[in-house]
């Protein structure tokens, strides 16, 4: 109901009375007043003058469900949104609620994370005020060996969303790092619960340095990390960027379920900055050097080693020779 009150305020050019809101939404005036108070507490600037009514003057720069839902209407990811000022990790929270049975498409968003997780057990720096930390729950009717495709799919969705909202064309480094000017500004962590032949759920977590000042980052990240703002020179709407990503993710998800991974791989190749490069691939204890030559049907990276051996890796960390 709170989101409906907000949507009604948004749709008005001028003030609208509490009476009119209560009639149009079929709730009491007291309920309307309470929802308006909650919206004000969340940071919406709503002027209320006796005799004229309520006027929405300013929306907060936060990833609030009412803001996201405004752009996600009709989409799977707009139906069940859990928002937190801070969480340990949106992925951990998403897994906990997925275990409890939340529906596919549930979205978990936080303004900051205390223990943001990166791939391979790393830490994801997640300060408040400029980043996006979001995780979606999917329940694809697929086998666990088909899960790595989601990592490529999410990277493509992000690249397309960044281009749409900023005009910047990121590069994808296998499997799913997004780079601007050769530096990483976005990472994806896909986790799953499965049995041998069936996925129970997947959570796809995305961290994007949007309007973040890289000087605030711990020293060890400063040389290799960047943000959209650092490259573009201006702030970008996080709400628009996140919702553009989620819409694209949903489209690509449907394509994956209907047509398989090959259209996704084709698109991934168009954005990639890995193929054709000399790479060092670290997978577990192994370090393999050579040229990245292809992506196989399941999204694995094919590397032609300096020793002439051709190997395919399903997971690992790539360092481009020029990095
Ligand atoms: C990586 O490149 O190492 C992956 C980084 C993924 C970070 C995101 S932020 C939202 C979600 N929650 C987490 O704890 N991690 C992912």
GROMACS .gro file of C-alpha atoms and ligand atoms in nm:
model
  339
    1UNK     CA    1   0.000   0.000   0.000
    2UNK     CA    2   0.290   0.235   0.079
    3UNK     CA    3   0.421   0.181  -0.276
    4UNK     CA    4   0.072   0.253  -0.412
    5UNK     CA    5   0.056   0.582  -0.217
    6UNK     CA    6   0.398   0.671  -0.356
    7UNK     CA    7   0.296   0.580  -0.710
    8UNK     CA    8  -0.014   0.798  -0.679
    9UNK     CA    9   0.191   1.094  -0.552
   10UNK     CA   10   0.433   1.046  -0.840
   11UNK     CA   11   0.155   1.052  -1.096
   12UNK     CA   12   0.027   1.394  -0.980
   13UNK     CA   13   0.140   1.730  -1.117
   14UNK     CA   14   0.013   1.919  -0.812
   15UNK     CA   15  -0.093   1.844  -0.453
   16UNK     CA   16  -0.343   1.567  -0.385
   17UNK     CA   17  -0.560   1.555  -0.075
   18UNK     CA   18  -0.556   1.277   0.184
   19UNK     CA   19  -0.926   1.234   0.115
   20UNK     CA   20  -0.868   1.172  -0.256
   21UNK     CA   21  -0.583   0.924  -0.188
   22UNK     CA   22  -0.798   0.733   0.061
   23UNK     CA   23  -1.091   0.710  -0.185
   24UNK     CA   24  -0.874   0.614  -0.484
   25UNK     CA   25  -0.681   0.346  -0.294
   26UNK     CA   26  -0.970   0.228  -0.076
   27UNK     CA   27  -0.795   0.282   0.259
   28UNK     CA   28  -0.867   0.505   0.558
   29UNK     CA   29  -0.725   0.857   0.583
   30UNK     CA   30  -0.535   0.748   0.894
   31UNK     CA   31  -0.367   0.472   0.693
   32UNK     CA   32  -0.277   0.724   0.421
   33UNK     CA   33  -0.127   0.955   0.685
   34UNK     CA   34   0.079   0.668   0.831
   35UNK     CA   35   0.217   0.569   0.489
   36UNK     CA   36   0.308   0.932   0.419
   37UNK     CA   37   0.494   0.949   0.754
   38UNK     CA   38   0.688   0.631   0.669
   39UNK     CA   39   0.780   0.768   0.327
   40UNK     CA   40   0.904   1.089   0.491
   41UNK     CA   41   1.112   0.883   0.735
   42UNK     CA   42   1.266   0.699   0.439
   43UNK     CA   43   1.381   1.032   0.296
   44UNK     CA   44   1.102   1.132   0.056
   45UNK     CA   45   1.035   1.505   0.074
   46UNK     CA   46   0.657   1.536   0.084
   47UNK     CA   47   0.504   1.872   0.155
   48UNK     CA   48   0.172   1.854   0.337
   49UNK     CA   49  -0.033   2.170   0.367
   50UNK     CA   50  -0.379   2.183   0.521
   51UNK     CA   51  -0.633   2.260   0.253
   52UNK     CA   52  -0.419   2.160  -0.046
   53UNK     CA   53  -0.290   1.812   0.033
   54UNK     CA   54   0.031   1.621  -0.026
   55UNK     CA   55   0.296   1.704  -0.284
   56UNK     CA   56   0.598   1.484  -0.359
   57UNK     CA   57   0.887   1.725  -0.395
   58UNK     CA   58   1.202   1.512  -0.390
   59UNK     CA   59   1.294   1.142  -0.390
   60UNK     CA   60   1.595   1.021  -0.189
   61UNK     CA   61   1.905   0.888  -0.362
   62UNK     CA   62   1.848   0.541  -0.217
   63UNK     CA   63   1.769   0.202  -0.371
   64UNK     CA   64   1.432   0.189  -0.195
   65UNK     CA   65   1.174  -0.071  -0.306
   66UNK     CA   66   0.929   0.203  -0.409
   67UNK     CA   67   1.193   0.356  -0.639
   68UNK     CA   68   1.300   0.025  -0.791
   69UNK     CA   69   0.943  -0.100  -0.831
   70UNK     CA   70   0.859   0.218  -1.024
   71UNK     CA   71   1.093   0.108  -1.304
   72UNK     CA   72   1.039  -0.266  -1.264
   73UNK     CA   73   0.662  -0.282  -1.295
   74UNK     CA   74   0.556  -0.604  -1.464
   75UNK     CA   75   0.899  -0.755  -1.417
   76UNK     CA   76   0.985  -1.063  -1.212
   77UNK     CA   77   1.236  -0.867  -1.003
   78UNK     CA   78   0.992  -0.593  -0.902
   79UNK     CA   79   0.752  -0.818  -0.710
   80UNK     CA   80   0.941  -0.904  -0.393
   81UNK     CA   81   1.214  -0.661  -0.289
   82UNK     CA   82   1.395  -0.675   0.046
   83UNK     CA   83   1.579  -0.352   0.123
   84UNK     CA   84   1.830  -0.292   0.405
   85UNK     CA   85   2.044   0.009   0.494
   86UNK     CA   86   2.317  -0.245   0.570
   87UNK     CA   87   2.370  -0.622   0.563
   88UNK     CA   88   2.664  -0.853   0.620
   89UNK     CA   89   2.627  -0.973   0.261
   90UNK     CA   90   2.328  -0.957   0.026
   91UNK     CA   91   2.427  -1.301  -0.110
   92UNK     CA   92   2.424  -1.458   0.237
   93UNK     CA   93   2.087  -1.302   0.313
   94UNK     CA   94   1.946  -1.411  -0.024
   95UNK     CA   95   2.058  -1.771   0.040
   96UNK     CA   96   1.899  -1.767   0.386
   97UNK     CA   97   1.562  -1.650   0.252
   98UNK     CA   98   1.587  -1.879  -0.053
   99UNK     CA   99   1.621  -2.169   0.195
  100UNK     CA  100   1.297  -2.047   0.352
  101UNK     CA  101   1.124  -2.062   0.012
  102UNK     CA  102   1.099  -1.702  -0.118
  103UNK     CA  103   0.973  -1.690  -0.478
  104UNK     CA  104   1.194  -1.672  -0.784
  105UNK     CA  105   1.281  -1.312  -0.866
  106UNK     CA  106   1.318  -1.202  -0.504
  107UNK     CA  107   1.565  -0.915  -0.489
  108UNK     CA  108   1.785  -0.827  -0.191
  109UNK     CA  109   1.940  -0.480  -0.188
  110UNK     CA  110   2.160  -0.304   0.069
  111UNK     CA  111   2.313   0.044   0.081
  112UNK     CA  112   2.630  -0.105   0.233
  113UNK     CA  113   2.772  -0.444   0.331
  114UNK     CA  114   2.986  -0.526   0.633
  115UNK     CA  115   3.124  -0.853   0.492
  116UNK     CA  116   3.074  -0.818   0.116
  117UNK     CA  117   3.203  -1.134  -0.051
  118UNK     CA  118   3.402  -1.155  -0.372
  119UNK     CA  119   3.487  -1.459  -0.581
  120UNK     CA  120   3.741  -1.709  -0.451
  121UNK     CA  121   3.686  -1.609  -0.088
  122UNK     CA  122   3.789  -1.248  -0.141
  123UNK     CA  123   3.647  -0.938   0.028
  124UNK     CA  124   3.425  -0.695  -0.166
  125UNK     CA  125   3.461  -0.341  -0.034
  126UNK     CA  126   3.103  -0.215   0.002
  127UNK     CA  127   3.087   0.139   0.142
  128UNK     CA  128   2.764   0.330   0.183
  129UNK     CA  129   2.673   0.608  -0.056
  130UNK     CA  130   2.747   0.526  -0.415
  131UNK     CA  131   2.771   0.152  -0.471
  132UNK     CA  132   2.513  -0.105  -0.574
  133UNK     CA  133   2.502  -0.429  -0.373
  134UNK     CA  134   2.218  -0.647  -0.496
  135UNK     CA  135   2.138  -1.017  -0.518
  136UNK     CA  136   1.859  -1.195  -0.704
  137UNK     CA  137   1.716  -1.539  -0.633
  138UNK     CA  138   1.648  -1.764  -0.932
  139UNK     CA  139   1.504  -2.113  -0.942
  140UNK     CA  140   1.592  -2.234  -1.293
  141UNK     CA  141   1.473  -2.581  -1.394
  142UNK     CA  142   1.829  -2.675  -1.490
  143UNK     CA  143   2.116  -2.904  -1.386
  144UNK     CA  144   2.403  -2.777  -1.169
  145UNK     CA  145   2.651  -2.809  -1.459
  146UNK     CA  146   2.443  -2.545  -1.643
  147UNK     CA  147   2.491  -2.291  -1.364
  148UNK     CA  148   2.818  -2.131  -1.488
  149UNK     CA  149   2.617  -1.993  -1.780
  150UNK     CA  150   2.447  -1.755  -1.537
  151UNK     CA  151   2.773  -1.590  -1.460
  152UNK     CA  152   2.823  -1.503  -1.827
  153UNK     CA  153   2.459  -1.404  -1.859
  154UNK     CA  154   2.480  -1.161  -1.567
  155UNK     CA  155   2.797  -1.004  -1.706
  156UNK     CA  156   2.629  -0.944  -2.043
  157UNK     CA  157   2.321  -0.796  -1.870
  158UNK     CA  158   2.542  -0.557  -1.676
  159UNK     CA  159   2.745  -0.452  -1.978
  160UNK     CA  160   2.426  -0.375  -2.171
  161UNK     CA  161   2.278  -0.182  -1.878
  162UNK     CA  162   2.592   0.026  -1.826
  163UNK     CA  163   2.597   0.117  -2.196
  164UNK     CA  164   2.228   0.209  -2.189
  165UNK     CA  165   2.248   0.427  -1.878
  166UNK     CA  166   2.594   0.587  -1.919
  167UNK     CA  167   2.699   0.554  -2.283
  168UNK     CA  168   3.016   0.378  -2.162
  169UNK     CA  169   3.099   0.040  -2.316
  170UNK     CA  170   3.258  -0.188  -2.055
  171UNK     CA  171   3.474  -0.488  -2.139
  172UNK     CA  172   3.407  -0.830  -1.986
  173UNK     CA  173   3.708  -1.021  -1.856
  174UNK     CA  174   3.636  -1.394  -1.827
  175UNK     CA  175   3.432  -1.508  -1.657
  176UNK     CA  176   3.250  -1.200  -1.532
  177UNK     CA  177   3.461  -0.902  -1.430
  178UNK     CA  178   3.350  -0.577  -1.588
  179UNK     CA  179   3.621  -0.329  -1.676
  180UNK     CA  180   3.628   0.036  -1.772
  181UNK     CA  181   3.960   0.172  -1.901
  182UNK     CA  182   4.117  -0.163  -1.806
  183UNK     CA  183   4.012  -0.139  -1.439
  184UNK     CA  184   3.746  -0.338  -1.258
  185UNK     CA  185   3.432  -0.155  -1.146
  186UNK     CA  186   3.190  -0.443  -1.112
  187UNK     CA  187   3.195  -0.803  -0.996
  188UNK     CA  188   2.944  -1.087  -0.988
  189UNK     CA  189   2.926  -1.371  -0.738
  190UNK     CA  190   2.695  -1.659  -0.830
  191UNK     CA  191   2.624  -1.919  -0.565
  192UNK     CA  192   2.389  -2.214  -0.573
  193UNK     CA  193   2.222  -2.490  -0.379
  194UNK     CA  194   2.171  -2.807  -0.577
  195UNK     CA  195   2.152  -3.180  -0.577
  196UNK     CA  196   2.336  -3.390  -0.839
  197UNK     CA  197   2.087  -3.335  -1.121
  198UNK     CA  198   1.877  -3.036  -1.016
  199UNK     CA  199   1.938  -2.678  -0.907
  200UNK     CA  200   1.735  -2.578  -0.600
  201UNK     CA  201   1.821  -2.212  -0.635
  202UNK     CA  202   2.085  -1.975  -0.759
  203UNK     CA  203   2.171  -1.638  -0.612
  204UNK     CA  204   2.341  -1.387  -0.842
  205UNK     CA  205   2.509  -1.110  -0.645
  206UNK     CA  206   2.632  -0.794  -0.812
  207UNK     CA  207   2.859  -0.527  -0.675
  208UNK     CA  208   2.899  -0.211  -0.882
  209UNK     CA  209   3.117   0.087  -0.797
  210UNK     CA  210   2.886   0.355  -0.932
  211UNK     CA  211   2.928   0.697  -0.768
  212UNK     CA  212   3.212   0.580  -0.546
  213UNK     CA  213   3.527   0.778  -0.479
  214UNK     CA  214   3.810   0.529  -0.535
  215UNK     CA  215   4.039   0.724  -0.302
  216UNK     CA  216   3.818   0.593  -0.020
  217UNK     CA  217   3.905   0.234  -0.114
  218UNK     CA  218   4.164   0.035   0.081
  219UNK     CA  219   4.507   0.095  -0.072
  220UNK     CA  220   4.540  -0.254  -0.220
  221UNK     CA  221   4.239  -0.196  -0.449
  222UNK     CA  222   4.319   0.156  -0.569
  223UNK     CA  223   4.543   0.065  -0.863
  224UNK     CA  224   4.310  -0.196  -1.009
  225UNK     CA  225   3.961  -0.066  -0.922
  226UNK     CA  226   3.758   0.214  -1.072
  227UNK     CA  227   3.402   0.345  -1.062
  228UNK     CA  228   3.151   0.465  -1.320
  229UNK     CA  229   3.178   0.815  -1.177
  230UNK     CA  230   3.558   0.815  -1.196
  231UNK     CA  231   3.543   0.737  -1.569
  232UNK     CA  232   3.236   0.944  -1.660
  233UNK     CA  233   3.314   1.246  -1.443
  234UNK     CA  234   2.961   1.270  -1.308
  235UNK     CA  235   2.709   1.088  -1.088
  236UNK     CA  236   2.483   0.826  -1.239
  237UNK     CA  237   2.137   0.724  -1.111
  238UNK     CA  238   2.187   0.398  -0.920
  239UNK     CA  239   1.815   0.326  -0.938
  240UNK     CA  240   1.817   0.354  -1.318
  241UNK     CA  241   2.133   0.148  -1.353
  242UNK     CA  242   2.017  -0.131  -1.122
  243UNK     CA  243   1.672  -0.154  -1.277
  244UNK     CA  244   1.815  -0.150  -1.631
  245UNK     CA  245   2.040  -0.440  -1.529
  246UNK     CA  246   1.753  -0.637  -1.376
  247UNK     CA  247   1.533  -0.591  -1.682
  248UNK     CA  248   1.812  -0.708  -1.911
  249UNK     CA  249   1.891  -0.998  -1.678
  250UNK     CA  250   1.529  -1.111  -1.694
  251UNK     CA  251   1.525  -1.096  -2.076
  252UNK     CA  252   1.848  -1.294  -2.105
  253UNK     CA  253   1.726  -1.545  -1.847
  254UNK     CA  254   1.422  -1.619  -2.063
  255UNK     CA  255   1.644  -1.652  -2.370
  256UNK     CA  256   1.870  -1.897  -2.181
  257UNK     CA  257   1.573  -2.111  -2.074
  258UNK     CA  258   1.417  -2.109  -2.422
  259UNK     CA  259   1.723  -2.126  -2.650
  260UNK     CA  260   2.013  -2.245  -2.437
  261UNK     CA  261   2.344  -2.072  -2.375
  262UNK     CA  262   2.467  -2.018  -2.732
  263UNK     CA  263   2.293  -1.677  -2.790
  264UNK     CA  264   2.432  -1.563  -2.453
  265UNK     CA  265   2.784  -1.676  -2.542
  266UNK     CA  266   2.759  -1.496  -2.876
  267UNK     CA  267   2.666  -1.174  -2.695
  268UNK     CA  268   2.934  -1.232  -2.427
  269UNK     CA  269   3.198  -1.260  -2.702
  270UNK     CA  270   3.095  -0.921  -2.840
  271UNK     CA  271   3.179  -0.757  -2.504
  272UNK     CA  272   3.479  -0.966  -2.407
  273UNK     CA  273   3.833  -0.836  -2.367
  274UNK     CA  274   3.988  -1.177  -2.294
  275UNK     CA  275   3.983  -1.376  -2.619
  276UNK     CA  276   4.292  -1.327  -2.831
  277UNK     CA  277   4.491  -1.204  -2.529
  278UNK     CA  278   4.794  -1.360  -2.366
  279UNK     CA  279   4.670  -1.465  -2.022
  280UNK     CA  280   4.784  -1.621  -1.700
  281UNK     CA  281   4.511  -1.842  -1.563
  282UNK     CA  282   4.518  -1.940  -1.198
  283UNK     CA  283   4.288  -2.228  -1.108
  284UNK     CA  284   4.336  -2.379  -0.763
  285UNK     CA  285   4.709  -2.439  -0.726
  286UNK     CA  286   4.769  -2.442  -1.099
  287UNK     CA  287   4.905  -2.151  -1.302
  288UNK     CA  288   4.870  -2.186  -1.680
  289UNK     CA  289   5.005  -1.935  -1.933
  290UNK     CA  290   4.901  -1.902  -2.293
  291UNK     CA  291   4.657  -1.735  -2.529
  292UNK     CA  292   4.282  -1.732  -2.462
  293UNK     CA  293   4.132  -1.866  -2.785
  294UNK     CA  294   3.766  -1.949  -2.725
  295UNK     CA  295   3.470  -2.004  -2.494
  296UNK     CA  296   3.325  -2.356  -2.503
  297UNK     CA  297   2.954  -2.443  -2.512
  298UNK     CA  298   2.921  -2.428  -2.133
  299UNK     CA  299   3.115  -2.102  -2.091
  300UNK     CA  300   3.457  -2.252  -2.010
  301UNK     CA  301   3.768  -2.064  -2.126
  302UNK     CA  302   3.983  -2.240  -2.383
  303UNK     CA  303   4.352  -2.152  -2.352
  304UNK     CA  304   4.626  -2.253  -2.596
  305UNK     CA  305   4.922  -2.292  -2.362
  306UNK     CA  306   5.271  -2.164  -2.431
  307UNK     CA  307   5.368  -2.533  -2.417
  308UNK     CA  308   5.128  -2.610  -2.707
  309UNK     CA  309   4.871  -2.780  -2.484
  310UNK     CA  310   4.506  -2.678  -2.535
  311UNK     CA  311   4.313  -2.666  -2.207
  312UNK     CA  312   3.960  -2.564  -2.106
  313UNK     CA  313   3.895  -2.407  -1.765
  314UNK     CA  314   3.550  -2.391  -1.608
  315UNK     CA  315   3.666  -2.167  -1.325
  316UNK     CA  316   3.967  -1.962  -1.228
  317UNK     CA  317   4.117  -1.617  -1.229
  318UNK     CA  318   4.251  -1.458  -1.546
  319UNK     CA  319   4.527  -1.200  -1.553
  320UNK     CA  320   4.561  -1.029  -1.888
  321UNK     CA  321   4.925  -0.994  -1.991
  322UNK     CA  322   4.896  -0.614  -2.010
  323UNK     CA  323   4.750  -0.585  -1.655
  324LIG     C1  324   3.402  -1.057  -0.751
  324LIG     O1  325   3.430  -0.996  -0.854
  324LIG     O2  326   3.490  -1.106  -0.680
  324LIG     C2  327   3.258  -1.072  -0.713
  324LIG     C3  328   3.211  -0.958  -0.628
  324LIG     C4  329   3.063  -0.970  -0.593
  324LIG     C5  330   3.019  -0.866  -0.493
  324LIG     C6  331   2.871  -0.866  -0.474
  324LIG     S1  332   2.815  -0.727  -0.382
  324LIG     C7  333   2.656  -0.797  -0.370
  324LIG     C8  334   2.675  -0.945  -0.346
  324LIG     N1  335   2.689  -0.973  -0.206
  324LIG     C9  336   2.811  -1.018  -0.174
  324LIG     O3  337   2.849  -1.045  -0.059
  324LIG     N2  338   2.885  -1.024  -0.284
  324LIG    C10  339   2.811  -0.986  -0.403
   0.00000   0.00000   0.00000
